[in-house]
PDB file of C-alpha atoms in Angstrom:
ATOM      1  CA  MET A   1       3.748 -13.508   7.565  1.00 49.00           C
ATOM      2  CA  CYS A   2       3.775 -11.626   4.350  1.00 63.00           C
ATOM      3  CA  LEU A   3       0.669 -10.169   3.157  1.00 73.00           C
ATOM      4  CA  GLY A   4      -0.351  -7.698   0.501  1.00 87.00           C
ATOM      5  CA  ILE A   5      -1.867  -4.672   2.389  1.00 91.00           C
ATOM      6  CA  PRO A   6      -4.627  -2.512   1.046  1.00 94.00           C
ATOM      7  CA  GLY A   7      -4.096   1.484   1.076  1.00 95.00           C
ATOM      8  CA  ARG A   8      -4.784   4.573  -0.316  1.00 97.00           C
ATOM      9  CA  ILE A   9      -2.423   6.734  -2.419  1.00 98.00           C
ATOM     10  CA  ILE A  10      -1.993   9.999  -0.857  1.00 98.00           C
ATOM     11  CA  GLU A  11       0.586  11.344  -3.038  1.00 97.00           C
ATOM     12  CA  ALA A  12       2.602  10.276  -6.205  1.00 97.00           C
ATOM     13  CA  ASP A  13       5.451  11.571  -8.238  1.00 94.00           C
ATOM     14  CA  ASP A  14       6.859  11.233 -11.544  1.00 89.00           C
ATOM     15  CA  SER A  15      10.149  10.080 -10.667  1.00 91.00           C
ATOM     16  CA  TYR A  16      11.636   6.785 -11.801  1.00 93.00           C
ATOM     17  CA  PRO A  17      10.656   4.304 -10.598  1.00 95.00           C
ATOM     18  CA  ARG A  18       7.566   6.066  -9.615  1.00 96.00           C
ATOM     19  CA  MET A  19       7.142   6.712  -5.922  1.00 97.00           C
ATOM     20  CA  GLY A  20       4.053   7.542  -3.837  1.00 98.00           C
ATOM     21  CA  VAL A  21       2.924   7.844  -0.087  1.00 98.00           C
ATOM     22  CA  VAL A  22       0.124   5.253   0.697  1.00 97.00           C
ATOM     23  CA  ASP A  23      -2.049   5.504   3.768  1.00 95.00           C
ATOM     24  CA  PHE A  24      -2.801   2.202   5.591  1.00 90.00           C
ATOM     25  CA  ASP A  25      -5.646   3.083   7.611  1.00 83.00           C
ATOM     26  CA  GLY A  26      -3.461   5.918   9.382  1.00 88.00           C
ATOM     27  CA  VAL A  27      -0.010   4.539   8.908  1.00 88.00           C
ATOM     28  CA  ARG A  28       1.862   6.251   5.915  1.00 94.00           C
ATOM     29  CA  ARG A  29       4.671   4.764   3.826  1.00 95.00           C
ATOM     30  CA  GLU A  30       6.621   5.197   0.856  1.00 96.00           C
ATOM     31  CA  VAL A  31       5.786   2.772  -1.697  1.00 97.00           C
ATOM     32  CA  CYS A  32       7.143   1.976  -5.204  1.00 98.00           C
ATOM     33  CA  LEU A  33       4.022   2.320  -7.728  1.00 98.00           C
ATOM     34  CA  ALA A  34       6.199   1.072 -10.876  1.00 97.00           C
ATOM     35  CA  TYR A  35       3.921  -2.203 -11.021  1.00 97.00           C
ATOM     36  CA  THR A  36       0.776   0.109 -11.111  1.00 96.00           C
ATOM     37  CA  PRO A  37       1.331   2.609 -13.565  1.00 95.00           C
ATOM     38  CA  GLU A  38      -2.532   3.343 -13.915  1.00 95.00           C
ATOM     39  CA  ALA A  39      -2.771   4.078  -9.939  1.00 96.00           C
ATOM     40  CA  ASP A  40      -2.960   7.851  -9.009  1.00 96.00           C
ATOM     41  CA  VAL A  41      -3.714   9.689  -5.952  1.00 98.00           C
ATOM     42  CA  GLY A  42      -7.046   8.562  -4.469  1.00 97.00           C
ATOM     43  CA  ASP A  43      -6.686   5.257  -5.789  1.00 98.00           C
ATOM     44  CA  PHE A  44      -6.404   1.822  -3.802  1.00 97.00           C
ATOM     45  CA  VAL A  45      -3.460  -0.232  -4.214  1.00 97.00           C
ATOM     46  CA  ILE A  46      -2.254  -3.800  -2.605  1.00 96.00           C
ATOM     47  CA  VAL A  47       1.193  -3.046  -1.299  1.00 95.00           C
ATOM     48  CA  HIS A  48       3.549  -6.308  -0.911  1.00 93.00           C
ATOM     49  CA  VAL A  49       6.947  -5.418   0.712  1.00 91.00           C
ATOM     50  CA  GLY A  50       7.060  -1.857  -0.271  1.00 94.00           C
ATOM     51  CA  PHE A  51       5.531  -2.434  -3.747  1.00 97.00           C
ATOM     52  CA  ALA A  52       2.211  -1.761  -4.970  1.00 97.00           C
ATOM     53  CA  ILE A  53       1.043  -4.722  -7.053  1.00 96.00           C
ATOM     54  CA  SER A  54      -2.346  -4.313  -7.929  1.00 96.00           C
ATOM     55  CA  THR A  55      -5.007  -1.587  -7.746  1.00 97.00           C
ATOM     56  CA  VAL A  56      -8.189  -2.374  -6.027  1.00 96.00           C
ATOM     57  CA  ASP A  57     -11.828  -0.651  -5.687  1.00 95.00           C
ATOM     58  CA  GLU A  58     -12.352   1.072  -2.347  1.00 94.00           C
ATOM     59  CA  GLU A  59     -15.140  -1.406  -0.973  1.00 95.00           C
ATOM     60  CA  GLU A  60     -12.699  -4.423  -1.419  1.00 93.00           C
ATOM     61  CA  ALA A  61      -9.763  -2.547   0.509  1.00 92.00           C
ATOM     62  CA  ALA A  62     -12.285  -1.947   3.190  1.00 92.00           C
ATOM     63  CA  ARG A  63     -13.034  -5.881   3.357  1.00 91.00           C
ATOM     64  CA  THR A  64      -9.521  -6.778   3.491  1.00 87.00           C
ATOM     65  CA  LEU A  65      -8.678  -4.049   6.139  1.00 85.00           C
ATOM     66  CA  ALA A  66     -11.325  -5.502   8.296  1.00 86.00           C
ATOM     67  CA  VAL A  67     -10.334  -9.033   7.965  1.00 85.00           C
ATOM     68  CA  LEU A  68      -6.621  -7.560   8.722  1.00 80.00           C
ATOM     69  CA  ASN A  69      -7.771  -5.653  11.872  1.00 80.00           C
ATOM     70  CA  ALA A  70      -9.493  -8.759  13.341  1.00 84.00           C
ATOM     71  CA  ILE A  71      -6.338 -10.544  13.311  1.00 81.00           C
ATOM     72  CA  PRO A  72      -4.200  -8.986  16.539  1.00 76.00           C
ATOM     73  CA  ASP A  73      -1.323  -6.902  15.458  1.00 76.00           C
ATOM     74  CA  ALA A  74      -1.143  -7.928  11.791  1.00 68.00           C
ATOM     75  CA  LEU A  75      -1.523  -4.602  10.180  1.00 71.00           C
ATOM     76  CA  SER A  76       0.993  -3.296  12.316  1.00 71.00           C
ATOM     77  CA  ALA A  77       3.573  -6.221  11.893  1.00 70.00           C
ATOM     78  CA  GLU A  78       3.213  -6.166   8.449  1.00 71.00           C
ATOM     79  CA  LEU A  79       3.766  -2.169   8.315  1.00 75.00           C
ATOM     80  CA  ALA A  80       6.888  -2.389  10.624  1.00 74.00           C
ATOM     81  CA  GLY A  81       9.442  -2.234   7.627  1.00 58.00           C
ATOM     82  CA  GLY A  82       8.166  -2.069   4.256  1.00 45.00           C
ATOM     83  CA  ASP A  83      10.930   0.341   2.999  1.00 47.00           C
ATOM     84  CA  PRO A  84      11.199  -0.457  -0.758  1.00 48.00           C
ATOM     85  CA  SER A  85      14.960   0.393  -0.649  1.00 43.00           C
ATOM     86  CA  GLY A  86      15.257  -2.443   1.765  1.00 42.00           C
ATOM     87  CA  SER A  87      16.219  -0.496   4.920  1.00 39.00           C
ATOM     88  CA  ALA A  88      14.240  -0.865   8.009  1.00 38.00           C
ATOM     89  CA  GLY A  89      12.239   2.213   8.990  1.00 35.00           C
TER      90      GLY A  89
END
């Protein structure tokens, strides 16, 4: 299953491509922020295969996380990989 997972940006840099660390309900992953140049620390983004693809408000992020958390192991399965460089871990 491939899902877009909402998370809050907790770190962002100005590298190229722009990267950041996103917190997904306690799980943190490095994410490419190149497709969401307007997003900054504190904002919520939807992440798919290690790339932030859109921004969402906190309410929408919470609703989506609640649905994902209702599916056994959905969040942990989606976040098992998630490295935008293509390597596992």
